[in-house]
XYZ file of C-alpha atoms in Angstrom:
610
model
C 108.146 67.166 87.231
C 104.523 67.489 87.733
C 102.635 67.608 84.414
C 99.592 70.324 86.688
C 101.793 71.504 89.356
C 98.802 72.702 92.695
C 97.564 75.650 92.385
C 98.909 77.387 95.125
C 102.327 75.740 94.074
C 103.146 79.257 91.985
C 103.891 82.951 92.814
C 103.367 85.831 90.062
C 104.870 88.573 88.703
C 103.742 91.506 86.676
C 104.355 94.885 84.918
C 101.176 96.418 85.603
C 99.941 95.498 81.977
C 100.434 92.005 81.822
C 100.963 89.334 84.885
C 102.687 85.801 84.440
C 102.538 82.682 87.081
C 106.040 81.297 88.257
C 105.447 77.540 89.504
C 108.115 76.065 91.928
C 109.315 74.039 89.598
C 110.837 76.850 87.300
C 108.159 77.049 84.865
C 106.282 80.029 83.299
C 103.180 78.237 83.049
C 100.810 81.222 82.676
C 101.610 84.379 80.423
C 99.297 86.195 78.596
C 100.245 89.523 76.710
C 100.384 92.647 76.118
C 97.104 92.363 78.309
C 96.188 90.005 80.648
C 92.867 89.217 79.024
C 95.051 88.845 75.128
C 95.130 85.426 74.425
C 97.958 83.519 75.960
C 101.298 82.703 74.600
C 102.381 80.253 77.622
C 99.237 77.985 79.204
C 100.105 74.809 80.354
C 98.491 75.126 83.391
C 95.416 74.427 81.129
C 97.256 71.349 79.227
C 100.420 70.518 79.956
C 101.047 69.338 76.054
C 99.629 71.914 74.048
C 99.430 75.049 76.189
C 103.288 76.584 76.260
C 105.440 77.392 79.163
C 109.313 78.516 79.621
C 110.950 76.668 81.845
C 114.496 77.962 83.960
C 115.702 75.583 86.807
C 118.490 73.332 87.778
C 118.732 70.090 85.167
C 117.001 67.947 87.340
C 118.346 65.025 84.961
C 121.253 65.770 86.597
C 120.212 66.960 89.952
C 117.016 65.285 90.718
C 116.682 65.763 94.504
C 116.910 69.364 94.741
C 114.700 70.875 97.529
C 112.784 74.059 95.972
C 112.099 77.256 98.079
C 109.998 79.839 96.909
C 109.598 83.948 97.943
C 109.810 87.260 97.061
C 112.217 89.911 97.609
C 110.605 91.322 100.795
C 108.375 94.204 99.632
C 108.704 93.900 96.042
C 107.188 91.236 93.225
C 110.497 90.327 92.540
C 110.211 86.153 92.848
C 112.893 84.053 94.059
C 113.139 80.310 93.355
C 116.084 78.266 95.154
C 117.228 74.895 94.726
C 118.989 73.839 97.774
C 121.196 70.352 96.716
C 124.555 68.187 97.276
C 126.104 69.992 94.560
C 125.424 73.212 95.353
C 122.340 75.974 96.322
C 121.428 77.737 92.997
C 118.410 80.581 92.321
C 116.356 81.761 89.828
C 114.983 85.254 89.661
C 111.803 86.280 87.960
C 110.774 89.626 87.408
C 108.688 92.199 84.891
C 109.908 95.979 85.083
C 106.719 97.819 85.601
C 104.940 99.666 82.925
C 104.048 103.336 84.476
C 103.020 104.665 81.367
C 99.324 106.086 80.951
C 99.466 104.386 77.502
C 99.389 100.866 76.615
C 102.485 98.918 75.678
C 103.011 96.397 72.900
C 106.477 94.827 74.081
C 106.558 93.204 77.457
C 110.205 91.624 79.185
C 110.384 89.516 81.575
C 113.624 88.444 83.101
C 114.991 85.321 84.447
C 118.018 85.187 86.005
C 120.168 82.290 87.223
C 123.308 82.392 89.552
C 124.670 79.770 91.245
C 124.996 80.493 95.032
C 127.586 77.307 95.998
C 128.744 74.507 94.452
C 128.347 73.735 90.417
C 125.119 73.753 89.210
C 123.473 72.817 85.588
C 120.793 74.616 84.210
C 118.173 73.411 81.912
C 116.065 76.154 79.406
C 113.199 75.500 78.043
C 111.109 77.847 75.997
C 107.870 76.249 74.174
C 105.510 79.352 73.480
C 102.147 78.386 72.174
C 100.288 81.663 70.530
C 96.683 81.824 70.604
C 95.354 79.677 73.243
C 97.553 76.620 71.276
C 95.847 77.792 68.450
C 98.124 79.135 66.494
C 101.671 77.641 65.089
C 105.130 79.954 64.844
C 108.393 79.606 63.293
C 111.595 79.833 64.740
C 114.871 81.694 63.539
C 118.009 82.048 65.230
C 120.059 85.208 64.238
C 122.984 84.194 66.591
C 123.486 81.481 69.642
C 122.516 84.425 72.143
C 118.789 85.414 70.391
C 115.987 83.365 68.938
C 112.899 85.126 67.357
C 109.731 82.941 67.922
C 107.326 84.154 65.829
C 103.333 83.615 65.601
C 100.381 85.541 63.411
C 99.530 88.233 65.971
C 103.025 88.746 67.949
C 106.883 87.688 68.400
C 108.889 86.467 71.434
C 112.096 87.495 71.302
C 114.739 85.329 73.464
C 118.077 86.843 74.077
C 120.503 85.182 76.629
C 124.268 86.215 78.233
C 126.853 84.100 78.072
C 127.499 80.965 79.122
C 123.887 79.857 77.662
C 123.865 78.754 74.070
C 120.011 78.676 72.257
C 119.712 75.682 70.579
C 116.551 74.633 68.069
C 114.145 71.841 69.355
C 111.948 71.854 66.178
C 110.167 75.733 66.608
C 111.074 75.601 70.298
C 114.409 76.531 71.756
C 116.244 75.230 74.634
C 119.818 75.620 76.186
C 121.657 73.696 78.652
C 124.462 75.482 81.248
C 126.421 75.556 83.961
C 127.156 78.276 86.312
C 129.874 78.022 89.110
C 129.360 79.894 92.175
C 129.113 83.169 92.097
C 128.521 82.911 88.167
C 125.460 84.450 86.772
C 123.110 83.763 83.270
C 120.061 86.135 82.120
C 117.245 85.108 79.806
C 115.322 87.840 78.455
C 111.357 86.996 77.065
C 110.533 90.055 75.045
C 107.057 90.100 72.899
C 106.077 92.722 70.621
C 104.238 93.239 67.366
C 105.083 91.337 64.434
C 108.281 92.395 62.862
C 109.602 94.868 65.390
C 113.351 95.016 65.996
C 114.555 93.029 68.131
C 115.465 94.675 71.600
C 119.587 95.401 71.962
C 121.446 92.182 73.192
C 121.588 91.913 77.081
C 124.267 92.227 79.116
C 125.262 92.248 82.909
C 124.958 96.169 83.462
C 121.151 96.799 81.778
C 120.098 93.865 83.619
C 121.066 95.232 86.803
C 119.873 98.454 86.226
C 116.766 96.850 85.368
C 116.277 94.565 88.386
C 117.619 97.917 90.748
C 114.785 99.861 88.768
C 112.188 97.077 89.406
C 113.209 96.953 93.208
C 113.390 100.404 93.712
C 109.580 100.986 92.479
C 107.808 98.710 94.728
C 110.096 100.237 97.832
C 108.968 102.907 96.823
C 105.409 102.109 96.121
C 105.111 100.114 99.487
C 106.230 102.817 101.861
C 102.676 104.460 100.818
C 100.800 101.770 102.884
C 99.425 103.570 105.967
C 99.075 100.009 107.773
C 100.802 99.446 110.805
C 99.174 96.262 112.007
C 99.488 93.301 113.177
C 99.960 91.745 110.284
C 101.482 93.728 108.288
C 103.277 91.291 106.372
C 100.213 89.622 104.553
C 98.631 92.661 104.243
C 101.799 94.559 102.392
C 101.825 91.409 100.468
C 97.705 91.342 99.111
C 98.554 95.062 98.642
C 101.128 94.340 96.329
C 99.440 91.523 94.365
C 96.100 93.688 93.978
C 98.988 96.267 92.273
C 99.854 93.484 90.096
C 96.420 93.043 89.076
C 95.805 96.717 88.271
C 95.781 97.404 84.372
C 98.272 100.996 84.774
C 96.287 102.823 81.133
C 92.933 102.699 82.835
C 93.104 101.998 86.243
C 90.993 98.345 86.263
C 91.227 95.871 88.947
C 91.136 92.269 87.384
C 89.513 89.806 89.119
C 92.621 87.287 89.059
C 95.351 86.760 86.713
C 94.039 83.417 85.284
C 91.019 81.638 83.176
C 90.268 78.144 83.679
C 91.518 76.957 86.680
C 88.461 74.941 88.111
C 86.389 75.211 91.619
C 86.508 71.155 91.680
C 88.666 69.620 90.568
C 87.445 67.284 86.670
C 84.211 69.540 87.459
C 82.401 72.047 84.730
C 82.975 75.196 87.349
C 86.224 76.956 85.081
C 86.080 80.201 84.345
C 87.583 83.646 82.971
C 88.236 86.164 85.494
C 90.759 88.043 83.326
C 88.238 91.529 83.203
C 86.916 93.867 85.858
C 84.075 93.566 88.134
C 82.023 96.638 88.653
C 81.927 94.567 92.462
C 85.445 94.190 92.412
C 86.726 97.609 91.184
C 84.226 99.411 94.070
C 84.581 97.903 97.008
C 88.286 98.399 96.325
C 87.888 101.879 96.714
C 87.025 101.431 100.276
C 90.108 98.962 100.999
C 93.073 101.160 99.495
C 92.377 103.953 100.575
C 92.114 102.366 104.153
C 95.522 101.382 103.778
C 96.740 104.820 102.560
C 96.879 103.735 98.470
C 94.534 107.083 97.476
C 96.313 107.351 93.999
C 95.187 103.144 93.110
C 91.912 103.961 94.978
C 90.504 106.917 92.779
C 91.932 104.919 89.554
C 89.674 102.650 89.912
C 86.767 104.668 91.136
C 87.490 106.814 87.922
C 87.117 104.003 86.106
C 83.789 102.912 87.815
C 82.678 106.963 86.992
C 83.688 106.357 82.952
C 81.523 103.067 83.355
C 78.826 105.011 84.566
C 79.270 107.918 82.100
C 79.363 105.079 79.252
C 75.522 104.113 80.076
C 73.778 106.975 80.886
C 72.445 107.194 77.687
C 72.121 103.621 77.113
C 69.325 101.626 76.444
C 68.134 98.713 78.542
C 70.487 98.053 81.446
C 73.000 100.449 82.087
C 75.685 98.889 83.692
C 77.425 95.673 82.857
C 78.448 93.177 85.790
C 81.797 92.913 84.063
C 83.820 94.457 81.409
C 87.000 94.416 80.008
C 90.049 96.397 81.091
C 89.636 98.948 78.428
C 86.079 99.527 79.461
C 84.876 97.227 76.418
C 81.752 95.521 77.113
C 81.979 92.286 74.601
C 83.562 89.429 76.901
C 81.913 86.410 74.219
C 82.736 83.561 75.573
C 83.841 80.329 73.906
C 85.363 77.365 74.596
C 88.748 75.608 73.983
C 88.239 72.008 72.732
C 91.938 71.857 72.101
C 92.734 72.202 75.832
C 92.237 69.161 78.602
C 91.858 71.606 81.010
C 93.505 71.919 84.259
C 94.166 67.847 85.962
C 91.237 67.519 83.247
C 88.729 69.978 84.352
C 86.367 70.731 81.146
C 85.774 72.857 79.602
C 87.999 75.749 79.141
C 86.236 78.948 78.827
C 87.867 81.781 77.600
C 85.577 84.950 77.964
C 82.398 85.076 80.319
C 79.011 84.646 79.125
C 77.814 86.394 82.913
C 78.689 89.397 81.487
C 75.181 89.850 80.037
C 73.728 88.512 83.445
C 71.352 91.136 85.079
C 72.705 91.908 88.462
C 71.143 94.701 89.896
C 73.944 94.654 93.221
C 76.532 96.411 90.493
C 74.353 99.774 91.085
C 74.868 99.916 94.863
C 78.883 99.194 94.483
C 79.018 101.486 92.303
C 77.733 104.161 94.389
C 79.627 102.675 97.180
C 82.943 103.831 94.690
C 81.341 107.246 94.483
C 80.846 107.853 97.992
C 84.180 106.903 98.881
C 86.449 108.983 101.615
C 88.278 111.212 99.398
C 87.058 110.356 96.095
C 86.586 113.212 93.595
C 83.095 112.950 93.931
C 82.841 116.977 95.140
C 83.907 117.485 91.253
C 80.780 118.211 88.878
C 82.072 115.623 86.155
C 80.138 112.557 86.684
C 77.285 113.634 89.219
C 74.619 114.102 85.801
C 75.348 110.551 84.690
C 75.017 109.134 88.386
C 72.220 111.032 89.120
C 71.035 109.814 85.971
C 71.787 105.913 86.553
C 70.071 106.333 90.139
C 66.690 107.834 88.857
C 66.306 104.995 86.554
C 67.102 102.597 89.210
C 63.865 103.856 91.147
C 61.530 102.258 88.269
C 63.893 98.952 88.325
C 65.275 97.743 91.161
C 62.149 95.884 91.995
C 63.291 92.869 89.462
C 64.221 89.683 90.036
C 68.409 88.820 88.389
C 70.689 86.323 88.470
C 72.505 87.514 91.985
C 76.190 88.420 93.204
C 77.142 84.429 92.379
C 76.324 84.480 88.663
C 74.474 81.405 89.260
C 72.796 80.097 86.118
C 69.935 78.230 87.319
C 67.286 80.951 86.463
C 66.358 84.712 88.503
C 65.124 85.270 91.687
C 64.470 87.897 94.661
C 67.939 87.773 96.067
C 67.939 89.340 99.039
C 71.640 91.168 98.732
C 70.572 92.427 95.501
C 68.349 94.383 97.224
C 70.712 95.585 99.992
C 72.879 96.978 97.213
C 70.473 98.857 95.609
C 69.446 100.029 99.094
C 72.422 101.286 99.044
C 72.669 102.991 95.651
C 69.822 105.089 97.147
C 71.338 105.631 100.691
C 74.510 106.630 98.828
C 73.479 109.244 96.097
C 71.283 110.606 98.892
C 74.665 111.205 101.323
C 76.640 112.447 97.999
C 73.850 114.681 96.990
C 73.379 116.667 100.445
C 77.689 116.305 100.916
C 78.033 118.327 98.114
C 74.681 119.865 97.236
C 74.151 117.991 94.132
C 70.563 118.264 91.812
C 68.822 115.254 92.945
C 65.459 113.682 93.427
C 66.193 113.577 97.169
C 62.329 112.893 98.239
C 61.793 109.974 95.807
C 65.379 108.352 96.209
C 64.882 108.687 100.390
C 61.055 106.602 99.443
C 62.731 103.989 97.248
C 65.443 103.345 99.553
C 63.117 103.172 102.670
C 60.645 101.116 100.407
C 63.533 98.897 99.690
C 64.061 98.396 103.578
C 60.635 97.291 104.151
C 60.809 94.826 101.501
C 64.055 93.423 103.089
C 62.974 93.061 106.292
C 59.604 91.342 105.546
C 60.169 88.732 102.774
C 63.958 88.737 103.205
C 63.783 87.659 106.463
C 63.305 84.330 107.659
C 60.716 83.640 111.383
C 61.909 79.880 110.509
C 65.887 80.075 110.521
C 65.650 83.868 112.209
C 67.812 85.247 109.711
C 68.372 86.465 106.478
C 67.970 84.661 103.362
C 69.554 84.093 100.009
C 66.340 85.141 98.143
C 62.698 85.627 98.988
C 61.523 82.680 97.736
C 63.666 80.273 100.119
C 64.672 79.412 103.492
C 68.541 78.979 101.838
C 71.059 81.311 103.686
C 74.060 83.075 101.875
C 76.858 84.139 102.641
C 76.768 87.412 100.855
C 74.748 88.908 103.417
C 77.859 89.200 105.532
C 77.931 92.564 103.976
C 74.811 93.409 105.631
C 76.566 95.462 108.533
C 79.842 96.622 106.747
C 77.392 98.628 104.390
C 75.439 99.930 106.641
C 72.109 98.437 106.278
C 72.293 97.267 110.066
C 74.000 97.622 113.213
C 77.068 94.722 113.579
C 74.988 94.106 116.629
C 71.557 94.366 115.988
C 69.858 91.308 117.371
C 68.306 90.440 114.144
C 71.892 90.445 112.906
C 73.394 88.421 115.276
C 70.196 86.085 114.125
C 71.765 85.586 110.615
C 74.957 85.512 112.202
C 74.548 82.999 113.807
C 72.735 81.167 111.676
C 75.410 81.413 109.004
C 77.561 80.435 111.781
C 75.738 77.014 112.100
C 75.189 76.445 108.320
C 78.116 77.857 106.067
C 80.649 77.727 108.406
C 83.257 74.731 108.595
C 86.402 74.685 111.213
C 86.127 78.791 110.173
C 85.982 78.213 106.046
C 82.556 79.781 104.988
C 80.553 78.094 102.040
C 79.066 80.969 99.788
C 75.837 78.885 100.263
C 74.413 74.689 99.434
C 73.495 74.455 95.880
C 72.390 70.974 96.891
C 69.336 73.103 98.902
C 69.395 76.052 96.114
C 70.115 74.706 92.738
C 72.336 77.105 90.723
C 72.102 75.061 87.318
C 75.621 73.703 87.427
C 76.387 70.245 88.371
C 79.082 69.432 91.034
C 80.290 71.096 94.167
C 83.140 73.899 95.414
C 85.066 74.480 98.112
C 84.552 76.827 100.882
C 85.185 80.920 99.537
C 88.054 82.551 100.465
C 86.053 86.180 100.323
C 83.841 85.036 102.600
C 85.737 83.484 105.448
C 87.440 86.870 105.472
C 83.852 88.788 104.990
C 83.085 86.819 107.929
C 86.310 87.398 110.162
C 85.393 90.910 109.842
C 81.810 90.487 110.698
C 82.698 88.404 113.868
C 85.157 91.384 114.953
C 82.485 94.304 114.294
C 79.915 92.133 116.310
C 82.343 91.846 119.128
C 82.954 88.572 118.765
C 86.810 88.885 118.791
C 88.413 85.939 120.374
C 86.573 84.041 117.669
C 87.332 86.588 114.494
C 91.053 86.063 115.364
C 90.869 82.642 115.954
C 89.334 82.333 112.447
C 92.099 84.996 110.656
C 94.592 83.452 112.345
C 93.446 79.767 110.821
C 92.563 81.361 107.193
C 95.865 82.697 106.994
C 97.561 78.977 107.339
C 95.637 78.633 103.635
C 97.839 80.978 102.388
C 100.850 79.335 99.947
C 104.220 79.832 100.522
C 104.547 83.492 99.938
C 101.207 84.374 100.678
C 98.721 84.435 97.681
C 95.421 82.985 98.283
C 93.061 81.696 95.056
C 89.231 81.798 95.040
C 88.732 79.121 97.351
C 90.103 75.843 99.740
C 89.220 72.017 99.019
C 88.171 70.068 101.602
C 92.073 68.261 102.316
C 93.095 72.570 102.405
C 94.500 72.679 98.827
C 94.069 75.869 96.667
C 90.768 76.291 94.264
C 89.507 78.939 90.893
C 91.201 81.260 89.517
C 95.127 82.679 91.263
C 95.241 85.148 92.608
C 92.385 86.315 93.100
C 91.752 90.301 94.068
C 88.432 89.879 96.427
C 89.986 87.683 98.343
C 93.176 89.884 99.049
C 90.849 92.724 98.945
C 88.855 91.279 102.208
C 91.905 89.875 103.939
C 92.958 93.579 104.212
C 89.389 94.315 105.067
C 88.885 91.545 107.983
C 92.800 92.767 108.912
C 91.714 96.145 109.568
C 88.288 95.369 111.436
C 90.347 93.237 113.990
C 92.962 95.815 114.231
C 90.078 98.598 115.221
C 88.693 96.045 117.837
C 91.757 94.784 119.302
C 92.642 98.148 119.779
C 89.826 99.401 121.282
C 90.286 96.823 123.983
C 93.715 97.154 124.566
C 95.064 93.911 122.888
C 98.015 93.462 122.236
């Protein structure tokens, strides 16, 4: 077995509260609860000897050329893993019953089930929680062969299993060896809850079928709200689903990915926590689901952006955080891990996100791009005081150099998409304000915003490289400024567009993978390098397709979808031999795979393509 299994060797599964990453070789090797940003309680991904995981599969002592295949239950988050050998053809099934309570939950389950399809087939458990980040130690007791409590200082696991599988004690660990005869079936139950609360009742075959028909029966439901009828409908059902995943159900937040740590090169410094929610992120979702029909998901998270928004009216300084957590809490301190090797030994591990107290000034133009959304609840008075609010302070600030969309830490500058975004915080509030005949400063928000175009065009833009560039003090282009069009700030063919286009085209762009920019030509105060960005090969599929460049944009999805792992998640970004980078999955990247699908859809059908 491989001690760091690749990235894109795992699916995930999730009960709207809490998400966990199945690897192809049976383990849980990423669990945090009862929130995805608590610490975790199973983390080897991040060191295979200290950080926990639970592993279910065949005993490969036993049967140690068993071919793995890996996929959902079509239109559901249900995870399959099958071993296909000699012997027989077993499966294990890995699922969390969705939380659709408003409130947060303390106990979390997550089931495994085994069944052996053909043949005879042994079965290895293995459950080695680590609480804490590894920080913490637990003790074991076993009431009965069937349950073991694991408990550590902040919460238990409970492990309950049916017959045939016996719990045995490995020192504070448990594990169980079985075998199941075809047709024969064995569930494992991972419950965690507060310290000292009753264990759940034992399981047996009946609950745990009503549970998996229950857990089915919600995403076919939930799917059938998808408006998309595509062309590929598949991988966009599928990034639908795992944005779901990564939606916190109490308030509505759209994490950034499921996991901390997991590096942009490999041994590099690049590792960090993207367990909280992007004002970015959370926006420009708005836009996406309700394009593909999810309007309940869609103004969740634009409410959330609003409470955000209500939060710093009043507040002095900046008002708006980059980032906060999924209960709107804006301390995200982060430290590191010294206990933890880090993933293949990529150091440090960061847990928490120092870039949360980063000034970027772009988060006031997403978030108007949330409020303006098609059918958001804007026309409602709650919310308009505190926007108008956050807008007329923006006139006396946006004029300030930050730290930019990339969280670069290598000092501020004039970046040039900061800029665009608070262009369009103006261009926004101005639309919402007349829409609904809102108070507003109309005359002085319509002179900032046109002031704010002037400045764009002449120090943002490039006679050297005719194009757009990162910031005004460089001739470095970014790819960021994909946006430029999809917001509105320019035609998708406006000549000066097509400039940057192609300039980006010539720069950035590699075999259709899109480099976010070269921090070789604009230091960003880290050392190493990164693959190609996942968000913006797609921001740039849908760029191509709105310029009406479509042969190429399809050429280019078509390509960026062979990235994809084996039941179609995509991370934050591709290596150069194609393997999977950052933090899994990752929500802007599904987010603008939906995005780029749709553009191409429009144009395709325009022309009559099939």
């Amino acid at each position: 077995m491989n001690p760091y299994p690749p990235i894109a060797e795992h699916g995930i599964i999730g009960d709207l509260q809490t998400a966990a990453l199945v690897s192809t070789d049976g383990d849980i090797d990423w669990w945090c609860t009862p929130r995805f940003d608590s610490p975790s309680l199973f983390a080897s991904l991040l060191d295979h000897a200290k950080g926990g995981r639970c592993g279910l599969a065949v005993d490969r002592a036993e049967v140690p050329d068993a071919q793995v295949k890996q996929l959902y239950l079509a239109d559901t988050a249900i995870l399959i893993t099958r071993y296909l050998a000699p012997q027989g053809v077993a499966e294990v099934l890995d699922f969390m019953p969705p939380e659709t309570a408003a409130a947060p939950g303390d106990r979390h389950r997550l089931f495994r089930v085994a069944r052996a399809v053909r043949g005879r087939v042994p079965f290895l458990l293995e459950c080695r929680p680590r609480f804490d980040y590894g920080r913490a130690t637990h003790e074991l007791s076993l009431p009965d062969e069937r349950c073991a409590l694991l408990r550590g200082p902040d919460q238990e696991l409970c492990v309950q299993a049916t017959d045939p599988v016996v719990l045995r004690a490995d020192g504070s660990d448990v594990t169980a060896r079985f075998t199941l005869d075809a047709g024969e079936m064995a569930t494992v139950v991972l419950t965690t809850g507060p310290p000292g609360a009753a264990p759940p009742a034992p399981p047996d075959h009946a609950d745990d079928q009503a549970a998996f028909d229950a857990c089915r029966a919600f995403w076919y439901d939930w799917i059938k709200s998808s408006t998309y009828r595509g062309r590929w409908r598949q991988m966009v059902d599928r990034s639908a689903i795992t944005l779901k995943l990564l939606s916190y159900r109490p308030t509505g937040a759209l994490i950034a990915a499921a996991t901390m740590g997991l590096p942009e090169q490999i041994g590099g410094e690049r590792n960090w926590d993207y367990r909280y929610t992007w004002i970015r992120d959370a926006s420009l979702s708005v836009h996406t689901l309700i394009g593909i029909g999810f309007q309940d998901e869609a103004l969740a998270f634009r409410r959330w952006v609003r409470d955000r928004v209500e939060a710093g009216a009043h507040a002095e300084g900046e008002r708006l955080q980059i980032m906060y957590r999924i209960d709107g809490d804006p301390h995200l301190t982060e430290e590191t891990l010294p206990q933890w090797e880090g993933y293949r030994g990529s150091f440090p591990v960061r847990a928490g996100n120092a870039a949360a107290d980063q000034l970027q000034l772009d988060i006031y133009g997403e978030a108007a791009y949330a409020f303006a959304a098609e059918g958001s609840d804007m026309g409602a008075l709650r919310g308009w005081d505190a926007f108008r609010r956050l807008v007329d302070w923006l006139t006396e600030q946006w004029d300030r150099s930050d730290e930019g969309i990339w969280e670069t830490r290598g000092g501020r500058q004039d970046f040039t998409y900061s800029r665009l975004m608070c262009w369009v915080a103006f261009d926004r509030a101005i639309r919402v304000a007349r829409t609904f005949a809102r108070p507003a400063d109309l005359d002085r928000w319509t002179s900032e915003r046109d002031d704010i175009l002037r400045q764009i065009v002449q120090r943002g833009w490039s006679p050297k490289r005719e194009a757009f560039t990162q910031h005004y003090a460089t001739d470095v282009l970014d790819a960021s400024l994909l946006l430029m069009p999809k917001v509105g700030f320019l035609s998708p063919t406006d000549p000066a567009w097509l400039s940057t286009l192609d300039a980006i085209d010539r720069e950035l762009v590699q075999d259709s993978l899109v480099y976010r920019y070269d921090p070789a030509a604009s230091p960003d105060g880290l050392s190493g390098s990164e693959g190609t960005f996942n968000l913006c090969t797609f921001l740039y599929v849908e760029a191509l397709a709105r310029a009406g460049r479509v042969d190429q944009a399809r050429y280019a999805f078509d390509k960026m979808l062979t990235y994809a792992n084996h039941v179609g998640l995509f991370a934050e970004e591709i290596g150069p031999s194609g393997e999977q980078l950052g933090n899994f999955p990752q929500a802007f990247t599904h987010l603008a795979l939906i995005d780029a699908a749709l553009a191409l859809d429009e144009e395709l059908d325009r022309r009559g393509v099939g």
